[in-house]
mmCIF file of C-alpha atoms and ligand atoms in Angstrom:
data_model
loop_
_atom_site.group_PDB
_atom_site.id
_atom_site.type_symbol
_atom_site.label_atom_id
_atom_site.label_comp_id
_atom_site.label_asym_id
_atom_site.label_seq_id
_atom_site.Cartn_x
_atom_site.Cartn_y
_atom_site.Cartn_z
ATOM 1 C CA UNK A 1 69.672 8.323 209.527
ATOM 2 C CA UNK A 2 73.280 6.825 209.680
ATOM 3 C CA UNK A 3 75.649 7.707 206.830
ATOM 4 C CA UNK A 4 78.783 5.336 206.486
ATOM 5 C CA UNK A 5 81.356 6.037 204.050
ATOM 6 C CA UNK A 6 83.339 3.455 202.208
ATOM 7 C CA UNK A 7 86.329 4.156 200.014
ATOM 8 C CA UNK A 8 85.375 2.302 196.881
ATOM 9 C CA UNK A 9 82.800 -0.104 195.571
ATOM 10 C CA UNK A 10 84.283 -3.323 197.085
ATOM 11 C CA UNK A 11 84.593 -1.472 200.561
ATOM 12 C CA UNK A 12 80.743 -0.420 200.136
ATOM 13 C CA UNK A 13 79.860 -3.898 199.372
ATOM 14 C CA UNK A 14 81.749 -5.524 202.259
ATOM 15 C CA UNK A 15 80.291 -2.890 204.773
ATOM 16 C CA UNK A 16 76.736 -3.496 203.410
ATOM 17 C CA UNK A 17 77.146 -7.261 203.482
ATOM 18 C CA UNK A 18 78.116 -6.985 206.869
ATOM 19 C CA UNK A 19 74.819 -5.358 207.854
ATOM 20 C CA UNK A 20 72.811 -7.941 206.041
ATOM 21 C CA UNK A 21 75.102 -10.777 207.687
ATOM 22 C CA UNK A 22 74.625 -9.380 211.117
ATOM 23 C CA UNK A 23 70.719 -9.250 210.542
ATOM 24 C CA UNK A 24 70.711 -13.066 209.555
ATOM 25 C CA UNK A 25 73.153 -14.150 212.577
ATOM 26 C CA UNK A 26 70.851 -12.123 214.997
ATOM 27 C CA UNK A 27 67.642 -13.380 213.395
ATOM 28 C CA UNK A 28 68.040 -16.441 211.155
ATOM 29 C CA UNK A 29 64.364 -16.398 210.021
ATOM 30 C CA UNK A 30 64.672 -12.646 208.934
ATOM 31 C CA UNK A 31 62.819 -11.373 205.901
ATOM 32 C CA UNK A 32 65.342 -9.664 203.787
ATOM 33 C CA UNK A 33 64.091 -7.198 201.269
ATOM 34 C CA UNK A 34 66.262 -7.424 198.127
ATOM 35 C CA UNK A 35 67.275 -5.264 195.203
ATOM 36 C CA UNK A 36 68.674 -5.782 191.657
ATOM 37 C CA UNK A 37 70.687 -3.543 189.359
ATOM 38 C CA UNK A 38 74.659 -3.087 189.631
ATOM 39 C CA UNK A 39 74.876 -1.655 192.943
ATOM 40 C CA UNK A 40 74.198 -4.736 195.031
ATOM 41 C CA UNK A 41 76.047 -7.301 192.835
ATOM 42 C CA UNK A 42 79.257 -6.975 195.090
ATOM 43 C CA UNK A 43 77.103 -7.500 198.326
ATOM 44 C CA UNK A 44 75.484 -10.576 196.860
ATOM 45 C CA UNK A 45 79.255 -11.769 196.023
ATOM 46 C CA UNK A 46 80.539 -11.192 199.562
ATOM 47 C CA UNK A 47 77.429 -12.905 201.210
ATOM 48 C CA UNK A 48 78.037 -16.027 198.967
ATOM 49 C CA UNK A 49 81.676 -16.141 200.090
ATOM 50 C CA UNK A 50 80.696 -15.891 203.710
ATOM 51 C CA UNK A 51 78.044 -18.635 203.108
ATOM 52 C CA UNK A 52 80.761 -20.887 201.754
ATOM 53 C CA UNK A 53 82.951 -20.098 204.543
ATOM 54 C CA UNK A 54 79.931 -21.294 206.949
ATOM 55 C CA UNK A 55 79.657 -17.853 208.485
ATOM 56 C CA UNK A 56 76.044 -17.088 207.483
ATOM 57 C CA UNK A 57 73.136 -19.452 206.629
ATOM 58 C CA UNK A 58 70.071 -18.707 204.544
ATOM 59 C CA UNK A 59 68.010 -21.917 205.565
ATOM 60 C CA UNK A 60 65.523 -20.003 207.635
ATOM 61 C CA UNK A 61 65.262 -16.809 205.935
ATOM 62 C CA UNK A 62 62.718 -15.437 203.472
ATOM 63 C CA UNK A 63 63.254 -12.870 200.734
ATOM 64 C CA UNK A 64 61.138 -10.218 199.086
ATOM 65 C CA UNK A 65 62.359 -8.677 196.001
ATOM 66 C CA UNK A 66 61.552 -5.152 195.192
ATOM 67 C CA UNK A 67 60.358 -5.230 191.505
ATOM 68 C CA UNK A 68 60.236 -7.153 188.333
ATOM 69 C CA UNK A 69 59.819 -6.080 184.480
ATOM 70 C CA UNK A 70 56.086 -6.749 183.446
ATOM 71 C CA UNK A 71 56.065 -8.941 180.608
ATOM 72 C CA UNK A 72 59.237 -11.056 181.313
ATOM 73 C CA UNK A 73 59.120 -14.586 182.537
ATOM 74 C CA UNK A 74 61.505 -15.838 185.290
ATOM 75 C CA UNK A 75 63.496 -17.781 182.871
ATOM 76 C CA UNK A 76 64.129 -14.610 180.652
ATOM 77 C CA UNK A 77 67.850 -13.791 181.280
ATOM 78 C CA UNK A 78 66.853 -10.068 181.681
ATOM 79 C CA UNK A 79 64.427 -10.691 184.252
ATOM 80 C CA UNK A 80 64.980 -9.813 187.888
ATOM 81 C CA UNK A 81 64.108 -13.398 188.886
ATOM 82 C CA UNK A 82 66.855 -14.546 186.676
ATOM 83 C CA UNK A 83 69.170 -11.917 188.225
ATOM 84 C CA UNK A 84 68.656 -13.094 191.766
ATOM 85 C CA UNK A 85 68.950 -16.651 190.816
ATOM 86 C CA UNK A 86 72.434 -16.190 189.206
ATOM 87 C CA UNK A 87 73.769 -13.498 191.431
ATOM 88 C CA UNK A 88 72.701 -15.052 194.910
ATOM 89 C CA UNK A 89 70.008 -17.722 195.213
ATOM 90 C CA UNK A 90 71.758 -20.418 193.069
ATOM 91 C CA UNK A 91 74.708 -20.225 195.490
ATOM 92 C CA UNK A 92 73.209 -20.268 198.790
ATOM 93 C CA UNK A 93 71.014 -22.733 200.840
ATOM 94 C CA UNK A 94 68.014 -20.427 200.665
ATOM 95 C CA UNK A 95 64.585 -22.565 200.338
ATOM 96 C CA UNK A 96 63.085 -21.871 196.964
ATOM 97 C CA UNK A 97 59.537 -21.540 198.456
ATOM 98 C CA UNK A 98 60.930 -18.705 200.789
ATOM 99 C CA UNK A 99 61.797 -16.653 197.544
ATOM 100 C CA UNK A 100 59.329 -14.110 196.601
ATOM 101 C CA UNK A 101 59.398 -12.036 193.375
ATOM 102 C CA UNK A 102 56.611 -10.160 191.618
ATOM 103 C CA UNK A 103 55.630 -12.479 188.778
ATOM 104 C CA UNK A 104 56.345 -10.308 185.662
ATOM 105 C CA UNK A 105 54.596 -12.946 183.417
ATOM 106 C CA UNK A 106 51.380 -12.228 184.941
ATOM 107 C CA UNK A 107 49.418 -10.030 182.454
ATOM 108 C CA UNK A 108 46.803 -9.157 185.153
ATOM 109 C CA UNK A 109 48.598 -6.319 186.744
ATOM 110 C CA UNK A 110 45.895 -5.556 189.370
ATOM 111 C CA UNK A 111 45.728 -9.228 190.461
ATOM 112 C CA UNK A 112 49.521 -9.700 190.513
ATOM 113 C CA UNK A 113 50.058 -6.532 192.708
ATOM 114 C CA UNK A 114 47.198 -7.645 195.163
ATOM 115 C CA UNK A 115 48.950 -11.111 195.336
ATOM 116 C CA UNK A 116 52.370 -9.469 196.197
ATOM 117 C CA UNK A 117 50.902 -7.293 198.713
ATOM 118 C CA UNK A 118 49.417 -10.382 200.352
ATOM 119 C CA UNK A 119 52.951 -12.244 200.202
ATOM 120 C CA UNK A 120 54.595 -9.450 202.002
ATOM 121 C CA UNK A 121 51.766 -9.521 204.631
ATOM 122 C CA UNK A 122 51.918 -13.319 204.864
ATOM 123 C CA UNK A 123 55.682 -13.229 205.498
ATOM 124 C CA UNK A 124 55.137 -10.740 208.205
ATOM 125 C CA UNK A 125 56.756 -7.676 206.656
ATOM 126 C CA UNK A 126 60.404 -6.895 205.679
ATOM 127 C CA UNK A 127 63.143 -6.913 208.441
ATOM 128 C CA UNK A 128 65.749 -5.256 206.266
ATOM 129 C CA UNK A 129 65.190 -3.672 203.103
ATOM 130 C CA UNK A 130 68.190 -3.232 200.755
ATOM 131 C CA UNK A 131 67.779 -0.265 198.246
ATOM 132 C CA UNK A 132 69.773 1.109 195.413
ATOM 133 C CA UNK A 133 68.969 4.782 194.183
ATOM 134 C CA UNK A 134 68.066 5.593 190.532
ATOM 135 C CA UNK A 135 69.715 8.679 188.902
ATOM 136 C CA UNK A 136 66.341 10.450 189.214
ATOM 137 C CA UNK A 137 65.969 9.368 192.866
ATOM 138 C CA UNK A 138 63.674 6.294 192.200
ATOM 139 C CA UNK A 139 63.607 3.568 194.709
ATOM 140 C CA UNK A 140 62.358 0.213 193.577
ATOM 141 C CA UNK A 141 60.662 1.553 190.606
ATOM 142 C CA UNK A 142 58.726 4.318 192.310
ATOM 143 C CA UNK A 143 59.458 7.091 189.664
ATOM 144 C CA UNK A 144 59.274 10.789 190.261
ATOM 145 C CA UNK A 145 55.790 11.967 190.643
ATOM 146 C CA UNK A 146 52.954 13.879 192.157
ATOM 147 C CA UNK A 147 52.340 11.729 195.137
ATOM 148 C CA UNK A 148 54.188 9.090 196.835
ATOM 149 C CA UNK A 149 53.009 5.527 195.305
ATOM 150 C CA UNK A 150 51.493 3.356 197.909
ATOM 151 C CA UNK A 151 51.709 -0.446 197.873
ATOM 152 C CA UNK A 152 52.893 -2.710 195.069
ATOM 153 C CA UNK A 153 51.571 -1.249 191.657
ATOM 154 C CA UNK A 154 52.485 -1.409 188.021
ATOM 155 C CA UNK A 155 54.497 1.518 186.765
ATOM 156 C CA UNK A 156 55.293 3.074 183.454
ATOM 157 C CA UNK A 157 59.161 3.544 183.738
ATOM 158 C CA UNK A 158 60.557 6.986 183.235
ATOM 159 C CA UNK A 159 62.458 7.320 179.958
ATOM 160 C CA UNK A 160 65.564 8.109 181.807
ATOM 161 C CA UNK A 161 65.253 4.661 183.729
ATOM 162 C CA UNK A 162 64.659 2.788 180.356
ATOM 163 C CA UNK A 163 67.568 4.534 178.976
ATOM 164 C CA UNK A 164 69.833 3.492 182.125
ATOM 165 C CA UNK A 165 68.433 -0.160 181.920
ATOM 166 C CA UNK A 166 69.129 -0.408 178.210
ATOM 167 C CA UNK A 167 72.733 -1.248 179.022
ATOM 168 C CA UNK A 168 71.842 -4.696 180.404
ATOM 169 C CA UNK A 169 69.836 -5.504 177.083
ATOM 170 C CA UNK A 170 71.577 -6.631 173.755
ATOM 171 C CA UNK A 171 70.898 -5.315 170.426
ATOM 172 C CA UNK A 172 67.566 -6.068 169.170
ATOM 173 C CA UNK A 173 66.222 -6.829 172.662
ATOM 174 C CA UNK A 174 63.222 -4.819 173.698
ATOM 175 C CA UNK A 175 63.785 -2.769 176.914
ATOM 176 C CA UNK A 176 60.694 -3.184 179.104
ATOM 177 C CA UNK A 177 58.671 -0.163 179.542
ATOM 178 C CA UNK A 178 56.521 -1.298 182.613
ATOM 179 C CA UNK A 179 57.368 -3.015 185.998
ATOM 180 C CA UNK A 180 55.643 -4.392 189.116
ATOM 181 C CA UNK A 181 57.143 -2.534 192.078
ATOM 182 C CA UNK A 182 56.727 -2.524 195.730
ATOM 183 C CA UNK A 183 55.269 1.203 196.540
ATOM 184 C CA UNK A 184 56.653 3.727 198.881
ATOM 185 C CA UNK A 185 54.312 2.506 201.623
ATOM 186 C CA UNK A 186 55.544 -1.081 201.290
ATOM 187 C CA UNK A 187 59.228 0.337 201.432
ATOM 188 C CA UNK A 188 58.508 2.452 204.322
ATOM 189 C CA UNK A 189 56.982 -0.408 206.282
ATOM 190 C CA UNK A 190 60.325 -2.412 206.493
ATOM 191 C CA UNK A 191 61.623 -2.378 209.992
ATOM 192 C CA UNK A 192 65.145 -1.182 208.846
ATOM 193 C CA UNK A 193 66.500 0.123 205.507
ATOM 194 C CA UNK A 194 69.880 -0.034 203.887
ATOM 195 C CA UNK A 195 70.508 2.069 201.002
ATOM 196 C CA UNK A 196 73.460 1.711 198.969
ATOM 197 C CA UNK A 197 75.141 4.021 196.456
ATOM 198 C CA UNK A 198 78.242 4.091 194.391
ATOM 199 C CA UNK A 199 79.995 6.398 192.020
ATOM 200 C CA UNK A 200 79.925 10.176 191.195
ATOM 201 C CA UNK A 201 76.859 9.818 189.025
ATOM 202 C CA UNK A 202 74.947 9.184 192.248
ATOM 203 C CA UNK A 203 76.467 12.169 194.081
ATOM 204 C CA UNK A 204 73.908 14.701 193.243
ATOM 205 C CA UNK A 205 70.798 12.621 193.754
ATOM 206 C CA UNK A 206 72.043 10.993 196.847
ATOM 207 C CA UNK A 207 72.607 14.372 198.420
ATOM 208 C CA UNK A 208 69.266 15.672 197.116
ATOM 209 C CA UNK A 209 67.476 12.654 198.480
ATOM 210 C CA UNK A 210 69.021 12.678 201.948
ATOM 211 C CA UNK A 211 69.327 16.475 202.787
ATOM 212 C CA UNK A 212 66.797 18.175 200.409
ATOM 213 C CA UNK A 213 63.129 18.590 200.687
ATOM 214 C CA UNK A 214 60.927 15.621 201.083
ATOM 215 C CA UNK A 215 59.064 15.279 197.757
ATOM 216 C CA UNK A 216 57.569 12.813 195.550
ATOM 217 C CA UNK A 217 59.718 14.535 192.824
ATOM 218 C CA UNK A 218 62.545 12.808 194.532
ATOM 219 C CA UNK A 219 61.045 9.395 195.764
ATOM 220 C CA UNK A 220 64.183 8.310 197.951
ATOM 221 C CA UNK A 221 63.734 11.611 199.907
ATOM 222 C CA UNK A 222 60.679 9.884 201.845
ATOM 223 C CA UNK A 223 63.466 7.823 203.409
ATOM 224 C CA UNK A 224 64.273 10.844 205.858
ATOM 225 C CA UNK A 225 61.053 10.077 207.556
ATOM 226 C CA UNK A 226 61.972 6.447 208.242
ATOM 227 C CA UNK A 227 63.274 5.866 211.749
ATOM 228 C CA UNK A 228 66.106 3.255 210.889
ATOM 229 C CA UNK A 229 67.883 4.005 207.676
ATOM 230 C CA UNK A 230 71.592 3.311 207.089
ATOM 231 C CA UNK A 231 73.185 4.723 203.922
ATOM 232 C CA UNK A 232 76.407 3.010 202.949
ATOM 233 C CA UNK A 233 78.058 4.818 199.944
ATOM 234 C CA UNK A 234 81.498 5.190 198.466
ATOM 235 C CA UNK A 235 83.361 8.437 198.607
ATOM 236 C CA UNK A 236 82.680 9.435 195.117
ATOM 237 C CA UNK A 237 78.630 9.062 195.807
ATOM 238 C CA UNK A 238 79.249 11.031 199.053
ATOM 239 C CA UNK A 239 81.203 14.001 197.435
ATOM 240 C CA UNK A 240 78.330 16.451 198.019
ATOM 241 C CA UNK A 241 77.780 15.478 201.863
ATOM 242 C CA UNK A 242 81.420 16.058 202.517
ATOM 243 C CA UNK A 243 81.461 19.530 200.575
ATOM 244 C CA UNK A 244 78.465 20.478 202.543
ATOM 245 C CA UNK A 245 80.020 19.808 205.857
ATOM 246 C CA UNK A 246 77.749 16.857 206.794
ATOM 247 C CA UNK A 247 79.256 14.602 209.207
ATOM 248 C CA UNK A 248 79.891 11.071 207.619
ATOM 249 C CA UNK A 249 81.177 7.922 209.624
ATOM 250 C CA UNK A 250 83.592 5.379 208.455
ATOM 251 C CA UNK A 251 82.315 2.601 210.240
HETATM 252 C C1 F6R B 301 66.398 -2.738 191.382
HETATM 253 C C2 F6R B 301 65.660 -1.369 191.648
HETATM 254 C C3 F6R B 301 66.323 0.077 191.320
HETATM 255 C C4 F6R B 301 67.791 0.162 191.441
HETATM 256 C C5 F6R B 301 68.268 1.324 190.869
HETATM 257 C C6 F6R B 301 69.618 1.568 190.991
HETATM 258 O O1 F6R B 301 65.710 -3.763 192.004
HETATM 259 O O2 F6R B 301 64.738 -1.458 192.564
HETATM 260 O O3 F6R B 301 65.636 0.899 192.139
HETATM 261 O O4 F6R B 301 68.232 -0.115 192.697
HETATM 262 O O5 F6R B 301 67.649 1.789 189.684
HETATM 263 O O6 F6R B 301 70.227 0.739 189.877
HETATM 264 P P1 F6R B 301 71.909 0.565 190.047
HETATM 265 O O7 F6R B 301 72.208 -0.099 191.262
HETATM 266 O O8 F6R B 301 71.944 -0.355 188.753
HETATM 267 O O9 F6R B 301 72.423 1.875 189.700
#
């Protein structure tokens, strides 16, 4: 695992965006695994800027998003499909048929998860998977549990995740309780993984996930078993690593 320290959120976003840009430059038809949430917004902003400057091109790439809320249609402003359109896809030259996100509007959970597993297989697997980390160690929406979840499945969100997500929903809007998510096996099948973390609220869980026991109780800890993981985090999120004397590179 490679740990890269950034001084703040903007610097973390630029460093992580550089890794994604390099992937696209070296392999224009890459399959990018993408995430939503607040952590990757700065990365997407940076990628859009480099696209406008003519430095990167999305024409040949495909994307596979990690997850989507069950029960939300793609035109619902709280859906992850909407998030991806407004934060990235509307601003770059990606081909819409190359965009893949679980269909939250499909009430047939088993059917939707099977379809999504097929999609991931059909695109040839993920070249570079971007991940954020939840306060409880979740990746995608793989919540702490008794076993590592496998492929795409429907999950009941932990109360702490529902509470954390509530900040994106207005008064009177129902915060979804279920989601379709790529499983741990789907994530671990990616050829490369890029995990980002920002802020002191992530310091404990990031350290536990990367340096603690590998256990389904901390889903991100499974990443210790992947052969090509890069963690880009800001100083605040890396506080525990430095305190424990773990070597962290600045580039
Ligand atoms: C989002 C996702 C989640 C988030 C995690 C961190 O697609 O899969 O695992 O990455 O909840 O969210 P933020 O970045 O908002 O702290």
